[in-house]
Amino acid sequence: MATIGHRAGTQLLAFLAFIALLAFLTLTFKHISYPLLWHDEGDTAMFATRVLEFGYPKVHGEKNVVYGLKPRRSADGALDLRTSDGLDAYTGAPWAYYYFGAIGAALANGTDDLYAKTARLRLPFALIGVVGLTLLLWGVLEVVSSRPSRRLAFAAAYWMLAAYSVSLILHLREARYYGLIVFLSCALLVVFLRHHVTNRLSYTGYCVLMTGLLFLTFNTLYPVYAVFLAAFALSLGWNALRGSGTRRARVRALLVGAVPLLASLALTLPLLGFFDFLGQTRGWMEAWQSSLSGYLANLGIVALNLARYEFLVAALVLRLVVALGDDGSDDSTTGVRRRIAAFLLLFCACYVLLVAITPFIWERYFIALSPAITVMLLLDAWTFVGRLRADPSSHRKVLACVTVVICFAANVVLRIPDLRGRLFEITHRYEGPLDYIIPYLDESYPNTEELVIATNYEDPVLMYYLGSRVTVGYYGANLPEDLTLQPHVIVFRPWRNQRHALEALKSRGRYEARVFPIRSAMTNNMPGLSPRSPGGIVHRFETQHAESGPRVTVFERLP
């Protein structure tokens, strides 16, 4: 009877794990074709298209200039686009996610439907993010327990918490680097832990995988590369300091462990002269050189965001409880869990302290911390529950349990509106300003490739879907030449950038206004939930219809 009951319990946990995974996948992939791309995704789509055409992200095409940073201006006012000499390649950001985005761009070329194109562009990024989350779960399951039932319980809790992280889900759905950096971060954590903690990965495998993954991370989001170098170096240094053996043996172990870190540095150093990393970093340093208060404010924003949209507070409280409650009675498996959780805390601390140096804090910069915080929380929860079972009469442990539960429950309650919004979004079709503008122009003009459209935001999105020549743009990267062209269509967006240029173009011709019954929002949409982001722009879960007030308007030139 006991065997039958155990089998039934295992089957129930397997079912719960499946349901949790299904919920996560539904919340992630449902309606992934809606809405149409927003500005940053348009940048990815256009440069991915250029990769297919030229083999690399070329700035100047036959019609359009694609550029993702504010151009520098020389003393005489001339524009200085950050491009490579000769190749005309974009050097304002690394290229890994443009090459990865070329997969979706190639798939999107197989359809003319606007929303099918959108889904095909986003799917590879969402899928690679899910693969990363699955890889991290696989990497830690062996230290949870040898019993299948407990591993299934851990997996069910993991996917349940992932499904409740609306911020993570929204970022995975974007045709941007977010899903790719989640995958790379999870893969790096697994490789490091399986070699240095669980001893499941050979030294050769460790060196090859670590070097390759670090190189890709540098070429996806280079501040995260610096984070991993710092976290791995600190961990190796701490192990060498506290390890057994002679000093010479410990230094040798440190150097052997650091080989892939040094190899990745050797591979990435030549790229510093090609991309604009040094110029951007210098600008950041100058911005914060005399502004410690600004850096501290950034740290506060990140801490509040992680506490509000992830389970940071409960994870930190539990980490403290587990660390202080160590009485030396833990078995070897529990000891490994504690070591992994401690390393994840080190990784999170390095991540926050280093990435917070950037002048503008966006939620997306820290999305890779979501799975790390979740795993740290669950590993410590398994350790704490094991200790509580061993001594259920301890008042101190009961009090600690109550404290953790209160912190966890408070975060669950705070995030109910986010989950409610996401549930509404997957059962109703969300539409942004571009979901009205682009289909209208596509249907109204038989040859949109011949159109000249002037706008001051989300210009790469119009380029991608309509194939038109799009002038002015958010950065005005080709402004002197653009002002010589009289556009067929002018699209004003509620940004001050380049608005004067659009007004000047409009005053030189006769235009008729076309007004749409939707609020004139600053973006088509974006994944961030935090109002503490620059400009306070947040994700919208439902279409903002408007019968009056500022509405989306397109100006069409009269014959």
mmCIF file of N, CA, C and O in Angstrom, residues 163-230:
data_model
loop_
_atom_site.group_PDB
_atom_site.id
_atom_site.type_symbol
_atom_site.label_atom_id
_atom_site.label_comp_id
_atom_site.label_asym_id
_atom_site.label_seq_id
_atom_site.Cartn_x
_atom_site.Cartn_y
_atom_site.Cartn_z
ATOM 1 N N ALA A 163 6.223 31.155 -14.204
ATOM 2 C CA ALA A 163 4.948 31.607 -14.782
ATOM 3 C C ALA A 163 4.419 32.840 -14.064
ATOM 4 O O ALA A 163 3.665 33.625 -14.656
ATOM 5 N N TYR A 164 4.805 33.009 -12.802
ATOM 6 C CA TYR A 164 4.334 34.170 -12.050
ATOM 7 C C TYR A 164 5.229 35.390 -12.249
ATOM 8 O O TYR A 164 4.912 36.481 -11.781
ATOM 9 N N SER A 165 6.356 35.215 -12.953
ATOM 10 C CA SER A 165 7.235 36.345 -13.244
ATOM 11 C C SER A 165 6.804 36.970 -14.566
ATOM 12 O O SER A 165 7.334 36.652 -15.634
ATOM 13 N N VAL A 166 5.833 37.850 -14.505
ATOM 14 C CA VAL A 166 5.301 38.484 -15.716
ATOM 15 C C VAL A 166 6.382 39.308 -16.406
ATOM 16 O O VAL A 166 6.448 39.359 -17.636
ATOM 17 N N SER A 167 7.249 39.925 -15.629
ATOM 18 C CA SER A 167 8.347 40.703 -16.214
ATOM 19 C C SER A 167 9.231 39.816 -17.075
ATOM 20 O O SER A 167 9.585 40.171 -18.209
ATOM 21 N N LEU A 168 9.611 38.649 -16.565
ATOM 22 C CA LEU A 168 10.433 37.711 -17.333
ATOM 23 C C LEU A 168 9.709 37.283 -18.601
ATOM 24 O O LEU A 168 10.280 37.283 -19.699
ATOM 25 N N ILE A 169 8.446 36.934 -18.494
ATOM 26 C CA ILE A 169 7.670 36.452 -19.636
ATOM 27 C C ILE A 169 7.582 37.514 -20.726
ATOM 28 O O ILE A 169 7.785 37.235 -21.913
ATOM 29 N N LEU A 170 7.294 38.750 -20.342
ATOM 30 C CA LEU A 170 7.167 39.815 -21.337
ATOM 31 C C LEU A 170 8.479 40.067 -22.071
ATOM 32 O O LEU A 170 8.485 40.346 -23.277
ATOM 33 N N HIS A 171 9.598 39.948 -21.362
ATOM 34 C CA HIS A 171 10.889 40.179 -22.011
ATOM 35 C C HIS A 171 11.276 39.015 -22.917
ATOM 36 O O HIS A 171 11.909 39.222 -23.964
ATOM 37 N N LEU A 172 10.924 37.785 -22.547
ATOM 38 C CA LEU A 172 11.252 36.644 -23.399
ATOM 39 C C LEU A 172 10.548 36.730 -24.737
ATOM 40 O O LEU A 172 11.030 36.179 -25.733
ATOM 41 N N ARG A 173 9.412 37.413 -24.811
ATOM 42 C CA ARG A 173 8.602 37.479 -26.032
ATOM 43 C C ARG A 173 9.121 38.522 -27.031
ATOM 44 O O ARG A 173 8.541 38.677 -28.102
ATOM 45 N N GLU A 174 10.168 39.221 -26.706
ATOM 46 C CA GLU A 174 10.646 40.315 -27.548
ATOM 47 C C GLU A 174 11.706 39.844 -28.540
ATOM 48 O O GLU A 174 12.540 38.986 -28.226
ATOM 49 N N ALA A 175 11.690 40.425 -29.729
ATOM 50 C CA ALA A 175 12.735 40.171 -30.726
ATOM 51 C C ALA A 175 13.930 41.065 -30.418
ATOM 52 O O ALA A 175 14.266 41.992 -31.171
ATOM 53 N N ARG A 176 14.551 40.778 -29.315
ATOM 54 C CA ARG A 176 15.675 41.576 -28.822
ATOM 55 C C ARG A 176 16.614 40.631 -28.080
ATOM 56 O O ARG A 176 16.384 39.426 -28.054
ATOM 57 N N TYR A 177 17.654 41.146 -27.471
ATOM 58 C CA TYR A 177 18.661 40.288 -26.854
ATOM 59 C C TYR A 177 18.208 39.624 -25.565
ATOM 60 O O TYR A 177 18.911 38.768 -25.020
ATOM 61 N N TYR A 178 17.017 39.948 -25.059
ATOM 62 C CA TYR A 178 16.624 39.516 -23.716
ATOM 63 C C TYR A 178 16.593 37.994 -23.573
ATOM 64 O O TYR A 178 17.154 37.434 -22.626
ATOM 65 N N GLY A 179 15.927 37.300 -24.483
ATOM 66 C CA GLY A 179 15.875 35.844 -24.402
ATOM 67 C C GLY A 179 17.245 35.218 -24.577
ATOM 68 O O GLY A 179 17.591 34.229 -23.912
ATOM 69 N N LEU A 180 18.060 35.795 -25.455
ATOM 70 C CA LEU A 180 19.396 35.269 -25.703
ATOM 71 C C LEU A 180 20.289 35.432 -24.477
ATOM 72 O O LEU A 180 21.049 34.516 -24.120
ATOM 73 N N ILE A 181 20.197 36.567 -23.791
ATOM 74 C CA ILE A 181 21.047 36.778 -22.615
ATOM 75 C C ILE A 181 20.577 35.916 -21.449
ATOM 76 O O ILE A 181 21.380 35.487 -20.616
ATOM 77 N N VAL A 182 19.287 35.617 -21.375
ATOM 78 C CA VAL A 182 18.799 34.671 -20.362
ATOM 79 C C VAL A 182 19.397 33.291 -20.619
ATOM 80 O O VAL A 182 19.869 32.615 -19.692
ATOM 81 N N PHE A 183 19.387 32.857 -21.886
ATOM 82 C CA PHE A 183 19.973 31.554 -22.222
ATOM 83 C C PHE A 183 21.460 31.512 -21.875
ATOM 84 O O PHE A 183 21.944 30.560 -21.235
ATOM 85 N N LEU A 184 22.213 32.513 -22.302
ATOM 86 C CA LEU A 184 23.654 32.519 -22.065
ATOM 87 C C LEU A 184 23.976 32.566 -20.582
ATOM 88 O O LEU A 184 24.894 31.869 -20.109
ATOM 89 N N SER A 185 23.222 33.344 -19.815
ATOM 90 C CA SER A 185 23.455 33.425 -18.375
ATOM 91 C C SER A 185 23.189 32.085 -17.702
ATOM 92 O O SER A 185 23.984 31.624 -16.866
ATOM 93 N N CYS A 186 22.080 31.453 -18.055
ATOM 94 C CA CYS A 186 21.757 30.145 -17.475
ATOM 95 C C CYS A 186 22.808 29.111 -17.858
ATOM 96 O O CYS A 186 23.241 28.306 -17.019
ATOM 97 N N ALA A 187 23.234 29.128 -19.115
ATOM 98 C CA ALA A 187 24.235 28.163 -19.575
ATOM 99 C C ALA A 187 25.567 28.371 -18.852
ATOM 100 O O ALA A 187 26.221 27.397 -18.434
ATOM 101 N N LEU A 188 25.993 29.614 -18.677
ATOM 102 C CA LEU A 188 27.246 29.893 -17.973
ATOM 103 C C LEU A 188 27.187 29.433 -16.521
ATOM 104 O O LEU A 188 28.149 28.854 -15.992
ATOM 105 N N LEU A 189 26.066 29.686 -15.872
ATOM 106 C CA LEU A 189 25.917 29.248 -14.482
ATOM 107 C C LEU A 189 25.997 27.731 -14.378
ATOM 108 O O LEU A 189 26.661 27.183 -13.489
ATOM 109 N N VAL A 190 25.345 27.034 -15.298
ATOM 110 C CA VAL A 190 25.353 25.568 -15.264
ATOM 111 C C VAL A 190 26.759 25.027 -15.502
ATOM 112 O O VAL A 190 27.220 24.124 -14.787
ATOM 113 N N VAL A 191 27.465 25.558 -16.486
ATOM 114 C CA VAL A 191 28.813 25.083 -16.791
ATOM 115 C C VAL A 191 29.736 25.301 -15.593
ATOM 116 O O VAL A 191 30.500 24.395 -15.194
ATOM 117 N N PHE A 192 29.687 26.472 -14.992
ATOM 118 C CA PHE A 192 30.563 26.772 -13.851
ATOM 119 C C PHE A 192 30.243 25.867 -12.667
ATOM 120 O O PHE A 192 31.144 25.296 -12.044
ATOM 121 N N LEU A 193 28.966 25.712 -12.369
ATOM 122 C CA LEU A 193 28.573 24.925 -11.191
ATOM 123 C C LEU A 193 28.839 23.440 -11.397
ATOM 124 O O LEU A 193 29.260 22.741 -10.464
ATOM 125 N N ARG A 194 28.623 22.941 -12.607
ATOM 126 C CA ARG A 194 28.838 21.514 -12.848
ATOM 127 C C ARG A 194 30.324 21.142 -12.841
ATOM 128 O O ARG A 194 30.663 19.977 -12.610
ATOM 129 N N HIS A 195 31.191 22.097 -13.068
ATOM 130 C CA HIS A 195 32.623 21.790 -12.981
ATOM 131 C C HIS A 195 33.179 22.056 -11.579
ATOM 132 O O HIS A 195 33.874 21.208 -11.023
ATOM 133 N N HIS A 196 32.855 23.206 -11.015
ATOM 134 C CA HIS A 196 33.487 23.608 -9.757
ATOM 135 C C HIS A 196 32.748 23.150 -8.504
ATOM 136 O O HIS A 196 33.340 23.129 -7.422
ATOM 137 N N VAL A 197 31.470 22.814 -8.623
ATOM 138 C CA VAL A 197 30.703 22.441 -7.431
ATOM 139 C C VAL A 197 30.311 20.963 -7.442
ATOM 140 O O VAL A 197 30.589 20.236 -6.491
ATOM 141 N N THR A 198 29.689 20.509 -8.515
ATOM 142 C CA THR A 198 29.212 19.122 -8.537
ATOM 143 C C THR A 198 30.187 18.167 -9.226
ATOM 144 O O THR A 198 29.983 16.948 -9.189
ATOM 145 N N ASN A 199 31.237 18.703 -9.853
ATOM 146 C CA ASN A 199 32.262 17.885 -10.517
ATOM 147 C C ASN A 199 31.669 16.946 -11.577
ATOM 148 O O ASN A 199 32.114 15.809 -11.739
ATOM 149 N N ARG A 200 30.674 17.418 -12.300
ATOM 150 C CA ARG A 200 30.033 16.620 -13.343
ATOM 151 C C ARG A 200 30.547 16.940 -14.743
ATOM 152 O O ARG A 200 30.138 16.304 -15.705
ATOM 153 N N LEU A 201 31.404 17.941 -14.868
ATOM 154 C CA LEU A 201 31.891 18.373 -16.178
ATOM 155 C C LEU A 201 33.405 18.328 -16.193
ATOM 156 O O LEU A 201 34.062 18.833 -15.268
ATOM 157 N N SER A 202 33.969 17.736 -17.222
ATOM 158 C CA SER A 202 35.428 17.608 -17.324
ATOM 159 C C SER A 202 36.076 18.978 -17.509
ATOM 160 O O SER A 202 35.426 19.951 -17.917
ATOM 161 N N TYR A 203 37.362 19.023 -17.253
ATOM 162 C CA TYR A 203 38.080 20.289 -17.396
ATOM 163 C C TYR A 203 38.095 20.756 -18.845
ATOM 164 O O TYR A 203 37.934 21.945 -19.131
ATOM 165 N N THR A 204 38.258 19.830 -19.772
ATOM 166 C CA THR A 204 38.256 20.195 -21.187
ATOM 167 C C THR A 204 36.904 20.776 -21.589
ATOM 168 O O THR A 204 36.826 21.816 -22.250
ATOM 169 N N GLY A 205 35.820 20.088 -21.180
ATOM 170 C CA GLY A 205 34.482 20.590 -21.479
ATOM 171 C C GLY A 205 34.239 21.948 -20.851
ATOM 172 O O GLY A 205 33.632 22.836 -21.463
ATOM 173 N N TYR A 206 34.718 22.105 -19.625
ATOM 174 C CA TYR A 206 34.582 23.384 -18.921
ATOM 175 C C TYR A 206 35.275 24.507 -19.681
ATOM 176 O O TYR A 206 34.704 25.586 -19.899
ATOM 177 N N CYS A 207 36.503 24.275 -20.116
ATOM 178 C CA CYS A 207 37.264 25.324 -20.812
ATOM 179 C C CYS A 207 36.612 25.693 -22.145
ATOM 180 O O CYS A 207 36.468 26.876 -22.468
ATOM 181 N N VAL A 208 36.229 24.680 -22.917
ATOM 182 C CA VAL A 208 35.660 24.939 -24.237
ATOM 183 C C VAL A 208 34.323 25.662 -24.122
ATOM 184 O O VAL A 208 34.086 26.694 -24.777
ATOM 185 N N LEU A 209 33.433 25.122 -23.280
ATOM 186 C CA LEU A 209 32.105 25.717 -23.141
ATOM 187 C C LEU A 209 32.165 27.107 -22.513
ATOM 188 O O LEU A 209 31.499 28.038 -22.966
ATOM 189 N N MET A 210 32.956 27.249 -21.459
ATOM 190 C CA MET A 210 33.037 28.540 -20.771
ATOM 191 C C MET A 210 33.602 29.626 -21.683
ATOM 192 O O MET A 210 33.076 30.741 -21.746
ATOM 193 N N THR A 211 34.659 29.301 -22.409
ATOM 194 C CA THR A 211 35.265 30.295 -23.305
ATOM 195 C C THR A 211 34.277 30.721 -24.388
ATOM 196 O O THR A 211 34.106 31.918 -24.659
ATOM 197 N N GLY A 212 33.620 29.741 -25.007
ATOM 198 C CA GLY A 212 32.669 30.060 -26.071
ATOM 199 C C GLY A 212 31.474 30.849 -25.578
ATOM 200 O O GLY A 212 31.045 31.829 -26.208
ATOM 201 N N LEU A 213 30.930 30.445 -24.436
ATOM 202 C CA LEU A 213 29.749 31.140 -23.893
ATOM 203 C C LEU A 213 30.096 32.561 -23.450
ATOM 204 O O LEU A 213 29.307 33.493 -23.646
ATOM 205 N N LEU A 214 31.277 32.737 -22.851
ATOM 206 C CA LEU A 214 31.689 34.085 -22.442
ATOM 207 C C LEU A 214 31.875 34.986 -23.666
ATOM 208 O O LEU A 214 31.497 36.170 -23.641
ATOM 209 N N PHE A 215 32.453 34.448 -24.717
ATOM 210 C CA PHE A 215 32.644 35.234 -25.941
ATOM 211 C C PHE A 215 31.296 35.656 -26.524
ATOM 212 O O PHE A 215 31.117 36.814 -26.934
ATOM 213 N N LEU A 216 30.330 34.752 -26.558
ATOM 214 C CA LEU A 216 28.993 35.089 -27.056
ATOM 215 C C LEU A 216 28.301 36.105 -26.152
ATOM 216 O O LEU A 216 27.575 36.986 -26.625
ATOM 217 N N THR A 217 28.505 35.974 -24.851
ATOM 218 C CA THR A 217 27.904 36.929 -23.913
ATOM 219 C C THR A 217 28.455 38.327 -24.145
ATOM 220 O O THR A 217 27.699 39.310 -24.138
ATOM 221 N N PHE A 218 29.755 38.428 -24.352
ATOM 222 C CA PHE A 218 30.365 39.723 -24.649
ATOM 223 C C PHE A 218 29.728 40.341 -25.891
ATOM 224 O O PHE A 218 29.468 41.543 -25.941
ATOM 225 N N ASN A 219 29.462 39.509 -26.888
ATOM 226 C CA ASN A 219 28.916 40.007 -28.145
ATOM 227 C C ASN A 219 27.400 40.149 -28.130
ATOM 228 O O ASN A 219 26.807 40.497 -29.157
ATOM 229 N N THR A 220 26.783 39.871 -26.992
ATOM 230 C CA THR A 220 25.346 40.072 -26.849
ATOM 231 C C THR A 220 25.056 41.266 -25.957
ATOM 232 O O THR A 220 24.329 42.188 -26.345
ATOM 233 N N LEU A 221 25.623 41.278 -24.759
ATOM 234 C CA LEU A 221 25.445 42.394 -23.822
ATOM 235 C C LEU A 221 26.702 42.458 -22.965
ATOM 236 O O LEU A 221 26.822 41.764 -21.961
ATOM 237 N N TYR A 222 27.646 43.282 -23.372
ATOM 238 C CA TYR A 222 28.974 43.212 -22.782
ATOM 239 C C TYR A 222 29.040 43.557 -21.296
ATOM 240 O O TYR A 222 29.919 43.046 -20.601
ATOM 241 N N PRO A 223 28.133 44.376 -20.716
ATOM 242 C CA PRO A 223 28.192 44.536 -19.261
ATOM 243 C C PRO A 223 27.974 43.219 -18.507
ATOM 244 O O PRO A 223 28.551 43.004 -17.442
ATOM 245 N N VAL A 224 27.146 42.325 -19.053
ATOM 246 C CA VAL A 224 26.913 41.037 -18.414
ATOM 247 C C VAL A 224 28.160 40.164 -18.502
ATOM 248 O O VAL A 224 28.438 39.364 -17.597
ATOM 249 N N TYR A 225 28.923 40.306 -19.556
ATOM 250 C CA TYR A 225 30.207 39.616 -19.652
ATOM 251 C C TYR A 225 31.111 40.031 -18.497
ATOM 252 O O TYR A 225 31.744 39.179 -17.843
ATOM 253 N N ALA A 226 31.160 41.335 -18.223
ATOM 254 C CA ALA A 226 31.972 41.819 -17.099
ATOM 255 C C ALA A 226 31.468 41.257 -15.773
ATOM 256 O O ALA A 226 32.257 40.947 -14.871
ATOM 257 N N VAL A 227 30.154 41.122 -15.645
ATOM 258 C CA VAL A 227 29.566 40.562 -14.424
ATOM 259 C C VAL A 227 30.058 39.137 -14.206
ATOM 260 O O VAL A 227 30.478 38.769 -13.097
ATOM 261 N N PHE A 228 30.011 38.319 -15.245
ATOM 262 C CA PHE A 228 30.431 36.928 -15.091
ATOM 263 C C PHE A 228 31.924 36.819 -14.809
ATOM 264 O O PHE A 228 32.347 35.986 -14.004
ATOM 265 N N LEU A 229 32.730 37.642 -15.462
ATOM 266 C CA LEU A 229 34.161 37.638 -15.155
ATOM 267 C C LEU A 229 34.385 37.943 -13.677
ATOM 268 O O LEU A 229 35.172 37.264 -13.003
ATOM 269 N N ALA A 230 33.698 38.958 -13.176
ATOM 270 C CA ALA A 230 33.870 39.342 -11.770
ATOM 271 C C ALA A 230 33.386 38.249 -10.832
ATOM 272 O O ALA A 230 34.078 37.891 -9.864
#
